[in-house]
Every structure is written in structure tokens, then in C-alpha cells.
């Protein structure tokens, strides 16, 4: 998939998509995985798990990406990127994601990453995170 938009989320436990056509491979999650959202007592459900390949000048493979049709957008988990051996560096100009010393994402001056992420100002990030209704890392997947 070329240039699909993701919000890079430092609090997300998992990568999350709301468009299952992004998958290159997936399996059903049975029973669906219950995901707690920010609104007390509310949940959304992941019904698939799979692989998403994003590319432009470089390719990055996201594994164990959850599909939830109720999600308001696509989230890329900083935690999962780091577990996959990627380095994420935030600075005043945005974010850089690299693997094995090779840069795979660098945001541009207009706040769009050259590959697929959209680094955002803190206020916009919080606004989108609230719209997605997701909790911080230690509260996700709670019953």
C-alpha cells in the first residue's frame, strides 16, 4: 500500500487499522479482541490480525496489525515499531523512524512524513486520539 495515512501513537499497544484492504495477509480473530476505549465502559472489537506493507522509497512491514471497523483512523504503535527493531526519534521538527541505521521515515516541513505517517502538533494529536477513543498503553485490552 502506498502512502496510506497513519497517526504515530506513543501510547498505543498495537498497530490498528480501520480499512482491511490495507492487509497483505490476515486471519480472523475468534472471538473478536475487546479493546477498551477512552470513554468509560466502552469498547471496540478487533476482528482480524495481519500484515500491512507500506512503501514508497522504502518498505516497512507492520505485523500483528489489528483491524477494527469502529476505529476512526489508522494507528501506528511506537512500542510495536521499537519491538520490531526500529528507532524512533522525536525532535522539534517532527519524527524520524530508522532501522539498522537506515532512515525509513522522515517528516517533511509540511508535517507529512515522506512515507506514510503524519506527525502532528500535540493538540491535534490529542484531538485525534480522543476521536479514536483509545486509552493509554497500560489500560488497553482491559476487560
Short mmCIF file of C-alpha atoms in Angstrom, two decimals:
data_model
loop_
_atom_site.label_atom_id
_atom_site.label_comp_id
_atom_site.label_asym_id
_atom_site.label_seq_id
_atom_site.Cartn_x
_atom_site.Cartn_y
_atom_site.Cartn_z
CA UNK A 1 0.00 0.00 0.00
CA UNK A 2 1.45 3.37 -0.97
CA UNK A 3 1.21 6.48 1.21
CA UNK A 4 -1.71 5.47 3.43
CA UNK A 5 -2.15 7.70 6.46
CA UNK A 6 -1.32 6.64 9.99
CA UNK A 7 -1.16 8.54 13.24
CA UNK A 8 2.07 7.65 15.05
CA UNK A 9 0.92 6.88 18.61
CA UNK A 10 3.36 6.57 21.51
CA UNK A 11 0.59 5.26 23.78
CA UNK A 12 -0.86 2.57 21.51
CA UNK A 13 -0.23 -1.05 22.47
CA UNK A 14 -0.85 -2.29 18.94
CA UNK A 15 -0.99 -1.09 15.35
CA UNK A 16 -4.64 -0.57 14.40
CA UNK A 17 -6.38 -0.07 11.05
CA UNK A 18 -9.98 0.58 10.03
CA UNK A 19 -9.56 -0.43 6.37
CA UNK A 20 -8.99 -4.16 5.89
CA UNK A 21 -7.89 -3.63 2.27
CA UNK A 22 -4.55 -2.48 3.75
CA UNK A 23 -3.73 -6.08 4.66
CA UNK A 24 -1.40 -8.15 2.52
CA UNK A 25 -2.27 -11.15 4.70
CA UNK A 26 -4.71 -11.57 7.60
CA UNK A 27 -6.57 -14.04 9.77
CA UNK A 28 -9.84 -13.77 11.66
CA UNK A 29 -9.62 -13.13 15.40
CA UNK A 30 -12.07 -15.51 17.09
CA UNK A 31 -13.51 -14.44 19.38
CA UNK A 32 -13.02 -10.76 18.50
CA UNK A 33 -10.47 -8.96 20.67
CA UNK A 34 -12.09 -6.47 23.03
CA UNK A 35 -10.25 -3.12 23.08
CA UNK A 36 -11.01 -0.58 25.79
CA UNK A 37 -11.51 2.98 24.61
CA UNK A 38 -11.20 6.27 26.46
CA UNK A 39 -14.91 6.59 27.17
CA UNK A 40 -15.51 4.74 30.44
CA UNK A 41 -17.09 1.35 29.91
CA UNK A 42 -16.95 1.48 26.10
CA UNK A 43 -15.15 -0.99 23.83
CA UNK A 44 -14.40 -1.61 20.18
CA UNK A 45 -13.61 -5.03 18.73
CA UNK A 46 -10.76 -6.23 16.53
CA UNK A 47 -11.95 -8.94 14.15
CA UNK A 48 -8.76 -9.53 12.16
CA UNK A 49 -5.00 -9.56 12.69
CA UNK A 50 -2.46 -9.44 9.92
CA UNK A 51 0.38 -7.90 7.96
CA UNK A 52 0.44 -4.46 6.36
CA UNK A 53 3.26 -3.49 3.99
CA UNK A 54 3.76 0.23 3.45
CA UNK A 55 6.08 1.54 0.80
CA UNK A 56 7.24 4.48 -1.22
CA UNK A 57 11.01 4.91 -1.48
CA UNK A 58 11.35 2.31 1.30
CA UNK A 59 9.17 -0.52 2.53
CA UNK A 60 8.15 -1.16 6.10
CA UNK A 61 6.24 -4.23 7.24
CA UNK A 62 3.87 -3.98 10.19
CA UNK A 63 2.99 -7.33 11.77
CA UNK A 64 0.11 -8.23 14.09
CA UNK A 65 -1.90 -5.23 12.90
CA UNK A 66 -5.42 -5.30 14.31
CA UNK A 67 -8.45 -4.45 12.17
CA UNK A 68 -11.33 -2.71 13.89
CA UNK A 69 -14.06 -1.26 11.69
CA UNK A 70 -15.14 1.07 14.52
CA UNK A 71 -11.71 2.77 14.69
CA UNK A 72 -11.75 6.38 13.47
CA UNK A 73 -8.33 6.04 11.81
CA UNK A 74 -5.10 4.07 11.49
CA UNK A 75 -2.66 3.99 14.39
CA UNK A 76 0.99 3.04 14.27
CA UNK A 77 2.30 1.95 17.67
CA UNK A 78 5.70 3.34 18.71
CA UNK A 79 6.00 0.39 21.11
CA UNK A 80 5.49 -2.17 18.31
CA UNK A 81 7.89 -0.34 15.98
CA UNK A 82 10.57 -0.46 18.68
CA UNK A 83 9.88 -4.16 19.31
CA UNK A 84 10.46 -4.69 15.57
CA UNK A 85 13.93 -3.15 15.92
CA UNK A 86 13.12 0.36 14.73
CA UNK A 87 14.37 3.54 16.33
CA UNK A 88 12.01 6.45 16.72
CA UNK A 89 13.39 9.92 17.35
CA UNK A 90 11.20 12.91 18.09
CA UNK A 91 12.62 16.42 17.86
CA UNK A 92 11.31 19.93 17.30
CA UNK A 93 10.93 19.31 13.57
CA UNK A 94 8.95 16.08 13.92
CA UNK A 95 9.88 12.41 13.88
CA UNK A 96 12.43 10.11 12.26
CA UNK A 97 11.99 6.33 12.11
CA UNK A 98 15.00 4.21 11.22
CA UNK A 99 16.03 0.57 11.18
CA UNK A 100 19.58 -0.76 11.19
CA UNK A 101 20.87 2.77 10.73
CA UNK A 102 18.77 3.41 7.61
CA UNK A 103 16.09 6.09 7.76
CA UNK A 104 12.73 4.76 6.64
CA UNK A 105 10.61 7.77 7.62
CA UNK A 106 11.45 11.45 7.99
CA UNK A 107 8.74 14.06 8.23
CA UNK A 108 8.76 16.98 5.84
CA UNK A 109 8.33 20.68 6.51
CA UNK A 110 4.57 20.49 5.96
CA UNK A 111 4.21 17.93 8.80
CA UNK A 112 3.67 14.98 6.45
CA UNK A 113 6.07 12.09 6.68
CA UNK A 114 7.70 11.20 3.40
CA UNK A 115 6.49 7.63 3.58
CA UNK A 116 3.22 7.18 5.47
CA UNK A 117 2.95 8.79 8.90
CA UNK A 118 1.60 12.17 9.84
CA UNK A 119 3.47 13.70 12.80
CA UNK A 120 1.13 16.13 14.49
CA UNK A 121 1.30 19.02 16.95
CA UNK A 122 0.42 17.85 20.46
CA UNK A 123 -3.03 19.49 20.48
CA UNK A 124 -4.02 17.89 17.16
CA UNK A 125 -2.65 14.52 18.32
CA UNK A 126 -4.77 14.67 21.50
CA UNK A 127 -7.81 15.69 19.45
CA UNK A 128 -7.41 12.71 17.09
CA UNK A 129 -6.60 10.34 19.92
CA UNK A 130 -9.81 11.41 21.70
CA UNK A 131 -11.78 10.88 18.47
CA UNK A 132 -10.30 7.39 18.21
CA UNK A 133 -11.28 6.84 21.84
CA UNK A 134 -8.16 4.89 22.74
CA UNK A 135 -6.65 4.54 26.20
CA UNK A 136 -3.04 4.80 27.26
CA UNK A 137 -0.88 1.66 26.91
CA UNK A 138 -1.41 0.31 30.44
CA UNK A 139 -5.20 0.40 30.10
CA UNK A 140 -5.70 -1.12 26.65
CA UNK A 141 -7.23 -4.53 26.13
CA UNK A 142 -8.79 -4.25 29.60
CA UNK A 143 -11.91 -6.22 30.39
#
